[in-house]
Tab-separated table of C-alpha atoms in Angstrom:
chain	number	residue	atom	x	y	z
A	83	MET	CA	23.559	16.717	-21.374
A	84	VAL	CA	24.770	19.351	-18.905
A	85	ALA	CA	26.936	22.256	-19.976
A	86	SER	CA	30.678	21.578	-20.064
A	87	ALA	CA	31.350	24.321	-17.510
A	88	GLU	CA	29.137	22.523	-15.007
A	89	VAL	CA	30.842	19.144	-15.410
A	90	GLN	CA	34.018	20.668	-13.923
A	91	SER	CA	32.380	20.267	-10.492
A	92	PRO	CA	32.670	16.672	-9.178
A	93	LEU	CA	29.122	16.941	-7.774
A	94	LEU	CA	27.801	17.312	-11.325
A	95	HIS	CA	29.811	14.543	-12.934
A	96	PRO	CA	27.897	11.462	-14.191
A	97	ASP	CA	30.578	9.168	-12.707
A	98	ARG	CA	30.052	10.531	-9.199
A	99	VAL	CA	29.322	7.763	-6.668
A	100	PRO	CA	26.246	8.631	-4.547
A	101	GLU	CA	26.195	8.152	-0.770
A	102	PRO	CA	22.960	6.236	-0.032
A	103	GLY	CA	23.433	6.419	3.737
A	104	LYS	CA	23.812	10.196	3.771
A	105	PHE	CA	20.827	12.044	5.306
A	106	VAL	CA	19.333	8.706	6.421
A	107	GLU	CA	18.554	8.009	10.082
A	108	ASN	CA	18.620	4.305	11.025
A	109	LEU	CA	17.694	4.699	14.699
A	110	GLY	CA	14.596	2.663	15.454
A	111	VAL	CA	14.656	0.834	12.128
A	112	PHE	CA	12.936	-2.539	12.298
A	113	SER	CA	15.462	-4.730	10.516
A	114	LEU	CA	17.880	-7.252	11.919
A	115	ASP	CA	19.611	-7.708	8.571
A	116	GLY	CA	20.210	-4.040	7.873
A	117	PRO	CA	17.880	-1.317	6.563
A	118	VAL	CA	16.910	-0.870	2.955
A	119	ILE	CA	19.045	1.976	1.643
A	120	PRO	CA	17.563	3.428	-1.552
A	121	ILE	CA	19.420	2.675	-4.768
A	122	LEU	CA	20.702	5.967	-6.125
A	123	ARG	CA	22.367	7.178	-9.292
A	124	PRO	CA	23.432	10.667	-10.380
A	125	LEU	CA	20.728	12.207	-12.536
A	126	GLU	CA	23.484	13.089	-15.015
A	127	ALA	CA	24.012	9.331	-15.524
A	128	ALA	CA	20.334	8.510	-16.148
A	129	PRO	CA	19.409	7.002	-19.538
A	130	LEU	CA	17.641	9.111	-22.150
A	131	ASP	CA	14.193	7.558	-21.641
A	132	VAL	CA	14.318	8.560	-17.960
A	133	LEU	CA	15.313	12.112	-18.884
A	134	ASN	CA	12.350	12.210	-21.277
A	135	PHE	CA	9.843	11.355	-18.530
A	136	SER	CA	8.853	15.033	-18.365
A	137	ASP	CA	9.996	18.504	-19.377
A	138	VAL	CA	11.495	18.927	-15.902
A	139	SER	CA	13.552	15.711	-15.738
A	140	ARG	CA	16.827	17.264	-16.919
A	141	PRO	CA	19.515	17.848	-14.258
A	142	GLU	CA	20.006	21.496	-15.150
A	143	VAL	CA	16.262	22.163	-14.725
A	144	VAL	CA	16.024	20.382	-11.353
A	145	ARG	CA	19.162	22.136	-10.112
A	146	ASP	CA	17.909	25.545	-11.177
A	147	LEU	CA	14.483	25.082	-9.545
A	148	CYS	CA	16.021	23.959	-6.252
A	149	HIS	CA	18.583	26.765	-6.300
A	150	LYS	CA	15.792	29.319	-6.674
A	151	ASN	CA	13.176	27.826	-4.351
A	152	VAL	CA	14.835	26.021	-1.427
A	153	PRO	CA	15.269	28.616	1.343
A	154	GLY	CA	18.926	29.695	1.652
A	155	TRP	CA	20.265	27.821	-1.375
A	156	SER	CA	20.366	30.826	-3.701
A	157	ALA	CA	23.242	32.237	-1.610
A	158	TYR	CA	25.533	29.453	-2.859
A	159	SER	CA	26.804	28.309	-6.225
A	160	LYS	CA	24.659	25.874	-8.222
A	161	GLU	CA	27.729	23.667	-8.548
A	162	LYS	CA	27.393	22.782	-4.860
A	163	ILE	CA	24.035	21.080	-5.539
A	164	ALA	CA	24.073	17.332	-6.211
A	165	ILE	CA	21.101	15.432	-7.666
A	166	ASP	CA	20.625	11.679	-7.099
A	167	GLN	CA	17.717	9.814	-8.602
A	168	ILE	CA	16.010	7.485	-6.118
A	169	CYS	CA	15.442	4.300	-8.107
A	170	GLU	CA	11.960	3.500	-6.839
A	171	GLY	CA	8.429	4.740	-7.460
A	172	LEU	CA	6.266	3.717	-10.398
A	173	SER	CA	4.051	6.817	-10.682
A	174	ASN	CA	6.515	9.667	-10.087
A	175	GLN	CA	10.211	10.356	-10.451
A	176	LEU	CA	11.917	11.014	-7.119
A	177	PHE	CA	15.220	12.818	-6.563
A	178	LYS	CA	17.368	13.343	-3.519
A	179	VAL	CA	18.781	16.853	-3.960
A	180	HIS	CA	21.410	18.000	-1.467
A	181	ILE	CA	23.809	20.914	-1.134
A	182	ASP	CA	27.459	20.586	-0.155
A	183	VAL	CA	27.471	23.367	2.444
A	184	ALA	CA	28.510	23.015	6.088
A	185	ALA	CA	26.863	26.223	7.335
A	186	SER	CA	24.394	25.796	10.197
A	187	GLY	CA	20.770	26.629	9.498
A	188	VAL	CA	20.970	25.617	5.845
A	189	ILE	CA	18.502	22.955	4.718
A	190	PRO	CA	20.883	20.129	3.735
A	191	CYS	CA	18.597	17.981	1.585
A	192	VAL	CA	15.179	18.016	-0.114
A	193	LEU	CA	13.003	15.634	-2.117
A	194	PHE	CA	12.241	16.722	-5.687
A	195	ARG	CA	9.156	15.016	-7.148
A	196	ILE	CA	8.222	14.960	-10.856
A	197	TYR	CA	4.777	13.825	-12.007
A	198	GLY	CA	5.312	13.339	-15.710
A	199	ARG	CA	3.152	14.210	-18.688
A	200	ASP	CA	0.523	11.479	-18.277
A	201	VAL	CA	-0.441	11.791	-14.625
A	202	ALA	CA	-3.826	13.307	-15.480
A	203	THR	CA	-4.968	9.884	-16.717
A	204	LEU	CA	-4.647	8.568	-13.152
A	205	TYR	CA	-5.693	11.369	-10.784
A	206	ASP	CA	-6.605	15.046	-10.567
A	207	GLN	CA	-3.391	17.035	-9.983
A	208	GLU	CA	-5.121	20.065	-8.476
A	209	GLN	CA	-7.066	17.861	-6.094
A	210	GLU	CA	-3.880	15.966	-5.178
A	211	LEU	CA	-2.125	19.256	-4.367
A	212	ASP	CA	-5.063	20.403	-2.250
A	213	ILE	CA	-4.980	17.135	-0.293
A	214	PHE	CA	-1.197	17.351	0.130
A	215	ARG	CA	-1.480	20.871	1.570
A	216	THR	CA	-4.169	19.716	4.000
A	217	LEU	CA	-2.056	16.796	5.208
A	218	SER	CA	1.010	19.034	5.444
A	219	LYS	CA	-0.969	21.416	7.648
A	220	TYR	CA	-1.817	18.449	9.890
A	221	GLN	CA	1.937	17.574	9.934
A	222	ILE	CA	1.201	14.219	8.294
A	223	ALA	CA	2.614	14.997	4.860
A	224	PRO	CA	6.029	16.665	4.620
A	225	LYS	CA	6.517	20.415	4.332
A	226	MET	CA	6.298	21.783	0.801
A	227	TYR	CA	8.934	24.363	-0.193
A	228	ALA	CA	7.687	25.056	-3.718
A	229	ASN	CA	5.681	23.567	-6.571
A	230	GLY	CA	4.991	24.157	-10.234
A	231	ASP	CA	3.583	22.503	-13.316
A	232	GLY	CA	4.421	18.819	-12.879
A	233	TRP	CA	6.914	19.171	-9.998
A	234	ARG	CA	7.159	19.763	-6.262
A	235	ILE	CA	9.976	20.317	-3.735
A	236	GLU	CA	9.301	18.623	-0.383
A	237	GLU	CA	10.887	18.242	3.013
A	238	TRP	CA	13.370	15.350	3.111
A	239	HIS	CA	12.571	12.401	5.420
A	240	PHE	CA	15.632	11.241	7.371
A	241	ALA	CA	14.329	7.681	7.397
A	242	VAL	CA	14.239	4.419	5.440
A	243	ALA	CA	11.339	2.522	3.894
A	244	LEU	CA	9.792	-0.611	5.325
A	245	LYS	CA	10.827	-3.925	3.795
A	246	THR	CA	8.149	-6.165	2.313
A	247	GLN	CA	9.519	-9.114	4.280
A	248	HIS	CA	8.646	-7.323	7.548
A	249	MET	CA	5.114	-6.225	6.656
A	250	ARG	CA	3.586	-9.296	8.359
A	251	ASN	CA	5.681	-9.125	11.514
A	252	PRO	CA	3.182	-8.670	14.393
A	253	SER	CA	4.950	-5.496	15.536
A	254	ILE	CA	4.629	-3.955	12.088
A	255	LEU	CA	1.091	-5.270	11.535
A	256	CYS	CA	-0.064	-3.687	14.777
A	257	GLN	CA	1.604	-0.356	14.038
A	258	VAL	CA	0.177	-0.126	10.518
A	259	ALA	CA	-3.293	-1.156	11.721
A	260	SER	CA	-3.247	1.481	14.439
A	261	GLN	CA	-1.882	4.122	12.047
A	262	LEU	CA	-4.619	3.364	9.517
A	263	GLY	CA	-7.252	3.579	12.244
A	264	ARG	CA	-6.027	7.067	13.162
A	265	PHE	CA	-5.620	8.088	9.522
A	266	HIS	CA	-9.210	7.075	8.788
A	267	LYS	CA	-10.442	9.368	11.565
A	268	LEU	CA	-8.972	12.469	9.911
A	269	SER	CA	-12.141	13.135	7.955
A	270	ALA	CA	-14.054	13.345	11.264
A	271	ARG	CA	-12.068	16.426	12.294
A	272	ALA	CA	-14.104	19.617	12.587
A	273	ASP	CA	-11.599	21.465	10.393
A	274	PHE	CA	-11.382	18.803	7.663
A	275	PRO	CA	-12.005	20.541	4.307
A	276	ARG	CA	-15.597	20.047	3.166
A	277	ASN	CA	-14.597	19.987	-0.506
A	278	ILE	CA	-12.558	16.826	0.188
A	279	LEU	CA	-15.105	15.328	2.594
A	280	GLU	CA	-17.856	15.477	-0.050
A	281	LEU	CA	-15.846	13.572	-2.682
A	282	PRO	CA	-17.314	10.194	-3.733
A	283	PRO	CA	-15.436	6.964	-2.871
A	284	ALA	CA	-12.317	6.918	-5.037
A	285	SER	CA	-12.208	3.180	-5.682
A	286	ILE	CA	-15.681	3.189	-7.244
A	287	GLN	CA	-14.860	6.262	-9.340
A	288	ARG	CA	-11.596	4.717	-10.507
A	289	LEU	CA	-13.353	1.532	-11.579
A	290	ASP	CA	-14.934	3.460	-14.436
A	291	ARG	CA	-12.190	5.994	-15.076
A	292	TRP	CA	-9.241	3.628	-14.994
A	293	ALA	CA	-11.055	0.861	-16.842
A	294	ALA	CA	-11.798	3.310	-19.673
A	295	GLY	CA	-8.174	4.459	-19.610
A	296	CYS	CA	-7.076	0.833	-19.752
A	297	GLY	CA	-9.046	0.333	-22.971
A	298	ARG	CA	-7.498	3.437	-24.556
A	299	ALA	CA	-3.979	2.472	-23.462
A	300	ALA	CA	-4.404	-1.014	-24.933
A	301	ALA	CA	-5.521	0.519	-28.231
A	302	ASN	CA	-2.435	2.773	-28.233
A	303	LEU	CA	-0.170	-0.210	-27.615
A	304	GLU	CA	-1.833	-2.128	-30.450
A	305	ALA	CA	-1.302	0.864	-32.757
A	306	GLU	CA	2.442	0.703	-32.116
A	307	GLY	CA	2.476	-2.635	-33.946
A	308	CYS	CA	4.561	-4.537	-31.400
A	309	MET	CA	3.729	-8.235	-31.723
A	310	GLU	CA	4.824	-8.997	-28.148
A	311	SER	CA	2.484	-6.344	-26.740
A	312	HIS	CA	-0.304	-7.640	-28.986
A	313	ARG	CA	0.200	-11.196	-27.742
A	314	ARG	CA	0.123	-10.160	-24.094
A	315	LEU	CA	-2.931	-7.948	-24.487
A	316	ILE	CA	-4.782	-10.811	-26.180
A	317	ALA	CA	-3.811	-13.110	-23.288
A	318	MET	CA	-5.210	-10.610	-20.760
A	319	ASN	CA	-8.464	-10.204	-22.717
A	320	ILE	CA	-8.798	-6.442	-22.210
A	321	PRO	CA	-12.519	-6.294	-23.193
A	322	GLU	CA	-13.289	-8.865	-20.491
A	323	MET	CA	-11.180	-6.948	-17.975
A	324	VAL	CA	-12.938	-3.648	-18.731
A	325	ALA	CA	-16.409	-5.215	-18.546
A	326	GLU	CA	-15.630	-6.887	-15.195
A	327	ARG	CA	-15.876	-3.583	-13.374
A	328	GLU	CA	-19.702	-3.653	-13.409
A	329	TRP	CA	-19.878	-6.945	-11.520
A	330	LEU	CA	-17.147	-5.891	-9.088
A	331	LYS	CA	-18.853	-2.600	-8.298
A	332	LYS	CA	-21.937	-4.468	-7.067
A	333	PHE	CA	-20.079	-7.288	-5.348
A	334	VAL	CA	-17.956	-5.150	-3.003
A	335	LEU	CA	-20.985	-3.172	-1.770
A	336	GLU	CA	-23.732	-5.789	-1.468
A	337	GLY	CA	-24.932	-6.852	1.954
A	338	ASP	CA	-24.152	-3.565	3.730
A	339	ASP	CA	-24.678	-4.060	7.472
A	340	LYS	CA	-24.953	-0.298	8.092
A	341	LEU	CA	-22.663	-0.678	11.098
A	342	LYS	CA	-19.806	1.638	11.923
A	343	GLY	CA	-16.521	-0.132	11.294
A	344	SER	CA	-18.081	-2.866	9.168
A	345	GLY	CA	-15.830	-1.945	6.224
A	346	LEU	CA	-18.045	0.396	4.214
A	347	ASP	CA	-17.522	3.615	6.185
A	348	ILE	CA	-16.434	6.330	3.750
A	349	VAL	CA	-13.288	7.797	5.303
A	350	PHE	CA	-10.213	9.671	4.153
A	351	SER	CA	-7.926	6.919	2.875
A	352	HIS	CA	-4.301	6.565	1.807
A	353	ASN	CA	-5.108	4.189	-1.090
A	354	ASP	CA	-1.506	3.120	-1.747
A	355	CYS	CA	-0.279	1.668	1.530
A	356	GLN	CA	2.775	-0.400	0.492
A	357	GLU	CA	6.411	-0.917	1.418
A	358	ASN	CA	7.892	2.181	-0.228
A	359	ASN	CA	5.167	4.409	1.198
A	360	ILE	CA	5.769	3.461	4.845
A	361	LEU	CA	8.859	4.902	6.490
A	362	GLN	CA	10.554	3.665	9.644
A	363	THR	CA	11.497	6.483	11.988
A	364	HIS	CA	12.817	6.548	15.539
A	365	TYR	CA	9.302	7.520	16.706
A	366	GLY	CA	7.434	4.813	14.756
A	367	LEU	CA	6.074	4.295	11.262
A	368	ARG	CA	5.068	7.164	8.992
A	369	PHE	CA	2.954	7.136	5.839
A	370	ILE	CA	4.197	9.084	2.815
A	371	ASP	CA	3.255	9.610	-0.870
A	372	PHE	CA	-0.381	10.657	-0.884
A	373	GLU	CA	-0.999	11.132	-4.616
A	374	TYR	CA	-3.771	8.504	-4.620
A	375	SER	CA	-5.246	9.547	-1.253
A	376	ASN	CA	-8.924	10.420	-1.285
A	377	MET	CA	-12.240	9.599	0.338
A	378	ASP	CA	-12.923	5.870	0.084
A	379	TYR	CA	-14.344	2.818	1.800
A	380	GLN	CA	-12.216	1.878	4.805
A	381	SER	CA	-11.889	-1.739	3.629
A	382	TYR	CA	-9.847	-0.720	0.603
A	383	ASP	CA	-6.786	0.457	2.559
A	384	ILE	CA	-6.743	-2.712	4.650
A	385	ALA	CA	-7.218	-4.993	1.641
A	386	ASN	CA	-4.539	-3.154	-0.299
A	387	TYR	CA	-2.022	-3.544	2.537
A	388	PHE	CA	-2.731	-7.284	2.686
A	389	CYS	CA	-2.147	-7.572	-1.083
A	390	GLU	CA	1.074	-5.545	-0.892
A	391	CYS	CA	2.483	-8.038	1.611
A	392	THR	CA	2.944	-10.339	-1.401
A	393	LEU	CA	4.731	-7.778	-3.609
A	394	ASP	CA	8.316	-6.509	-3.499
A	395	TYR	CA	9.196	-3.603	-5.788
A	396	CYS	CA	12.838	-3.406	-4.677
A	397	TRP	CA	13.800	-6.111	-7.165
A	398	ASP	CA	16.788	-5.497	-9.421
A	399	LYS	CA	16.012	-8.229	-11.961
A	400	TYR	CA	13.348	-8.545	-14.629
A	401	PRO	CA	10.414	-7.918	-14.338
A	402	PHE	CA	11.686	-5.625	-11.526
A	403	TYR	CA	9.254	-6.856	-8.882
A	404	SER	CA	8.505	-10.159	-7.159
A	405	HIS	CA	5.117	-11.659	-6.300
A	406	ARG	CA	4.747	-14.382	-3.643
A	407	LEU	CA	1.125	-15.440	-3.172
A	408	SER	CA	2.033	-17.443	-0.061
A	409	ASP	CA	2.953	-14.197	1.740
A	410	PHE	CA	-0.663	-13.060	1.931
A	411	PRO	CA	-1.566	-12.608	5.642
A	412	THR	CA	-3.026	-15.688	7.323
A	413	GLU	CA	-6.457	-15.537	8.921
A	414	TRP	CA	-4.867	-15.080	12.333
A	415	GLU	CA	-2.889	-12.101	11.000
A	416	GLN	CA	-5.948	-10.655	9.267
A	417	ARG	CA	-8.006	-10.870	12.459
A	418	LEU	CA	-5.188	-9.409	14.570
A	419	PHE	CA	-4.812	-6.506	12.135
A	420	CYS	CA	-8.547	-5.796	12.006
A	421	ALA	CA	-8.904	-6.027	15.787
A	422	ILE	CA	-6.126	-3.465	16.309
A	423	TYR	CA	-7.582	-1.277	13.559
A	424	LEU	CA	-11.092	-1.326	15.066
A	425	SER	CA	-9.751	-0.718	18.572
A	426	GLU	CA	-8.224	2.527	17.279
A	427	TYR	CA	-10.966	3.493	14.833
A	428	LEU	CA	-13.877	2.799	17.216
A	429	GLU	CA	-11.828	3.898	20.252
A	430	SER	CA	-12.980	0.777	22.072
A	431	LYS	CA	-11.266	-2.504	22.921
A	432	VAL	CA	-11.957	-5.076	20.209
A	433	LYS	CA	-10.544	-8.612	20.403
A	434	PRO	CA	-9.653	-10.774	17.370
A	435	GLU	CA	-12.397	-13.333	18.091
A	436	GLU	CA	-15.246	-10.789	18.208
A	437	SER	CA	-18.000	-10.621	15.585
A	438	ALA	CA	-17.047	-7.045	14.623
A	439	VAL	CA	-13.723	-8.409	13.377
A	440	THR	CA	-15.474	-11.220	11.484
A	441	ILE	CA	-17.680	-8.698	9.679
A	442	LEU	CA	-14.766	-6.418	8.767
A	443	VAL	CA	-12.537	-9.277	7.576
A	444	GLY	CA	-15.341	-10.490	5.326
A	445	ARG	CA	-15.721	-7.065	3.705
A	446	VAL	CA	-11.958	-6.673	3.349
A	447	ARG	CA	-11.806	-9.953	1.448
A	448	ARG	CA	-14.181	-8.522	-1.110
A	449	PHE	CA	-12.051	-5.403	-1.445
A	450	VAL	CA	-8.988	-7.574	-2.065
A	451	LEU	CA	-10.552	-8.036	-5.500
A	452	MET	CA	-10.847	-4.258	-5.844
A	453	SER	CA	-7.141	-3.814	-5.109
A	454	HIS	CA	-6.091	-6.424	-7.658
A	455	TYR	CA	-8.425	-5.039	-10.297
A	456	LEU	CA	-7.508	-1.362	-9.938
A	457	TRP	CA	-3.751	-1.971	-10.002
A	458	ALA	CA	-4.154	-4.301	-12.987
A	459	VAL	CA	-5.916	-1.663	-15.122
A	460	TRP	CA	-3.582	1.033	-13.717
A	461	SER	CA	-0.619	-0.972	-14.959
A	462	VAL	CA	-2.051	-1.276	-18.469
A	463	ILE	CA	-2.511	2.518	-18.483
A	464	ARG	CA	1.120	2.991	-17.416
A	465	ALA	CA	2.521	0.545	-20.009
A	466	PRO	CA	2.745	2.973	-22.974
A	467	GLN	CA	3.865	5.890	-20.798
A	468	ALA	CA	7.444	6.965	-20.055
A	469	CYS	CA	9.348	4.962	-17.416
A	470	THR	CA	10.304	6.539	-14.087
A	471	PHE	CA	13.671	4.888	-13.439
A	472	ASN	CA	13.898	1.385	-14.926
A	473	GLU	CA	12.245	-0.911	-17.446
A	474	PHE	CA	9.546	-2.126	-15.068
A	475	ASP	CA	7.315	-4.488	-17.056
A	476	PHE	CA	3.870	-2.998	-16.551
A	477	LEU	CA	2.098	-5.548	-18.747
A	478	HIS	CA	3.707	-8.399	-16.810
A	479	TYR	CA	2.536	-6.789	-13.557
A	480	ALA	CA	-0.962	-6.224	-14.967
A	481	GLN	CA	-1.217	-9.894	-15.929
A	482	ALA	CA	-0.066	-10.975	-12.444
A	483	ARG	CA	-2.663	-8.824	-10.674
A	484	TRP	CA	-5.421	-9.836	-13.114
A	485	ASP	CA	-4.633	-13.526	-12.661
A	486	THR	CA	-4.690	-13.128	-8.886
A	487	TYR	CA	-7.996	-11.271	-9.137
A	488	LYS	CA	-9.583	-14.160	-11.035
A	489	ARG	CA	-8.117	-16.743	-8.664
A	490	ASP	CA	-9.381	-14.909	-5.572
A	491	LYS	CA	-12.777	-14.251	-7.113
A	492	ARG	CA	-13.226	-17.957	-7.738
A	493	ALA	CA	-12.186	-18.779	-4.146
A	494	LEU	CA	-14.687	-16.291	-2.725
A	495	LEU	CA	-17.569	-17.468	-4.876
A	496	GLU	CA	-16.843	-21.122	-4.156
A	497	ALA	CA	-16.777	-20.337	-0.424
A	498	GLY	CA	-20.270	-18.810	-0.734
A	499	ASP	CA	-20.445	-15.978	1.770
A	500	SER	CA	-17.052	-14.250	1.839
A	501	ARG	CA	-17.355	-13.550	5.542
A	502	PRO	CA	-15.389	-16.039	7.622
A	503	ARG	CA	-18.011	-17.133	10.140
A	504	PHE	CA	-16.660	-17.622	13.626
A	505	GLY	CA	-15.514	-21.222	13.556
A	506	THR	CA	-14.441	-21.558	9.897
A	507	ASP	CA	-11.059	-22.132	8.355
A	508	ASP	CA	-9.211	-19.662	6.170
A	509	VAL	CA	-10.478	-19.928	2.575
A	510	GLY	CA	-7.048	-18.958	1.310
A	511	VAL	CA	-8.099	-15.736	-0.426
A	512	GLY	CA	-5.086	-13.889	-1.766
A	513	GLY	CA	-2.699	-16.668	-0.839
A	514	SER	CA	-1.937	-20.323	-1.245
A	515	SER	CA	-3.152	-23.415	0.569
A	516	GLY	CA	-0.191	-22.929	2.885
A	517	ASN	CA	-2.148	-20.102	4.488
A	518	ARG	CA	-4.691	-22.634	5.747
A	519	LYS	CA	-1.957	-24.499	7.615
A	520	ALA	CA	-0.395	-21.346	8.994
A	521	SER	CA	-3.649	-19.642	9.921
A	522	PHE	CA	-5.284	-19.835	13.313
A	523	SER	CA	-8.073	-22.399	12.960
A	524	TRP	CA	-11.041	-20.961	14.774
A	525	GLN	CA	-13.020	-24.102	13.955
A	526	GLN	CA	-10.426	-26.374	15.503
A	527	ARG	CA	-10.221	-24.155	18.541
A	528	THR	CA	-13.980	-24.176	19.039
A	529	LYS	CA	-14.175	-27.928	18.417
A	530	LYS	CA	-11.341	-28.614	20.835
A	531	GLU	CA	-12.889	-26.469	23.550
A	532	THR	CA	-16.259	-28.184	22.980
A	533	GLN	CA	-14.685	-31.632	23.230
A	534	GLN	CA	-12.964	-30.628	26.441
A	535	SER	CA	-16.295	-29.417	27.828
A	536	TYR	CA	-18.013	-32.683	26.860
A	537	MET	CA	-15.229	-34.716	28.441
A	538	MET	CA	-15.422	-32.701	31.634
A	539	GLY	CA	-19.202	-32.980	31.706
A	540	GLY	CA	-19.005	-36.716	31.082
A	541	ALA	CA	-16.463	-37.128	33.839
A	542	LEU	CA	-18.656	-35.194	36.253
A	543	THR	CA	-21.715	-37.237	35.238
A	544	ALA	CA	-19.895	-40.555	35.715
A	545	SER	CA	-18.623	-39.382	39.094
A	546	GLY	CA	-22.133	-38.430	40.095
A	547	VAL	CA	-23.525	-41.846	39.165
A	548	LEU	CA	-20.781	-43.640	41.091
A	549	LEU	CA	-21.375	-41.532	44.198
A	550	GLY	CA	-25.098	-42.211	43.930
A	551	VAL	CA	-24.574	-45.993	43.792
A	552	MET	CA	-22.204	-45.845	46.754
A	553	ALA	CA	-24.794	-43.863	48.744
A	554	VAL	CA	-27.553	-46.446	48.011
A	555	VAL	CA	-25.319	-49.328	49.075
A	556	ALA	CA	-24.426	-47.533	52.314
A	557	VAL	CA	-28.099	-46.876	53.168
A	558	ASN	CA	-29.017	-50.541	52.547
A	559	ARG	CA	-26.287	-51.753	54.889
A	560	LEU	CA	-27.469	-49.368	57.629
A	561	ALA	CA	-31.058	-50.611	57.193
A	562	ARG	CA	-29.959	-54.269	57.692
A	563	ARG	CA	-28.326	-53.434	60.965
């Protein structure tokens, strides 16, 4: 609880009504039905389990850190600082901290990020900070005002997040594909830090690290003695899930074509490209939240985006997310995305029907399994940890991703070679049979064009025979005369 003297200010009262549209710029937002405005609540009104997420999650601590570290704020009373929790984000706690001051030149709003006590089980905090500073220097990540043990104060984005329902719109697909192509070229810069460039592919490293963490987290949940958790862990078969990583590690890498842009280039990757991490601004889309960013195979980012098209985390009912398998991109959308991506990444015009796209799509389909697997074990790790803002059901989410992994694995293996040869239908990986109907049928197109060619050739042949007969008859008549 905050001190009684502080509650006298209306900005510090738990009953204060936040203003979601304040410090949000809607110009250029791609949404005909209105932008997604983040759900906010005063930090003073947050439940106890949210306040226990870390040692920094108390309103008086956040207010004091911002008062001391945001340039210009120390000149004003702490009671002019309001703190709203942004009710999104499953790894960190996010807060919109703003000051009620009309003076020009004063920074009006900042983002306060809290990592929590258990973040070390998921990624290296020092490495994450190093990467954030590099991206901030490149003006890709926001400006950092201050940081400390488990927290950071960042520049506020005057923008709104992308909606899941728009992620497959061709305009959005093309923008994200082009952005990823540029993002993946960062590691080719002459000034890109060598200590980051020499890191091994993150997805392969996380297979072992997160799978081991998954086993430990499951054991901790079992030790709590909750029968419901026990039942769900048994249903997931954690030993089978942990052991699966060895097969997956080989499967995603086998058959390397050793071609640039074939999907196995090790590039600097975002690794969490989803709705809440893509902002709509008046100058286009912008990636944010780089805590999982690292060197990785280029296919992972593309595969992860395709998977995230089926997931909506802005869901206010249990289990606090929705999962629609039928929203996985169709083959036409996959090929369009990969063609745009390669055109940017290779800096050469690449069309959707070209073999380079076929090769990349095939590799991406293998990495779809990697995305499902990593977020499944990640979710088991997160299950016993403190919640960020709501009672998101991590075990439910883990089961959903694990089930989808097994379903997609079976589809790939039954299809034989995961690469969609030019002239084959969509195998439905990551989606339902409805994707086959909605996808562009390269086989039907090729067959149709072939039939048209045969018909034209037949028509020309028949015409030629008829003209030949007419010529013979004419010559015979002339000879008789």
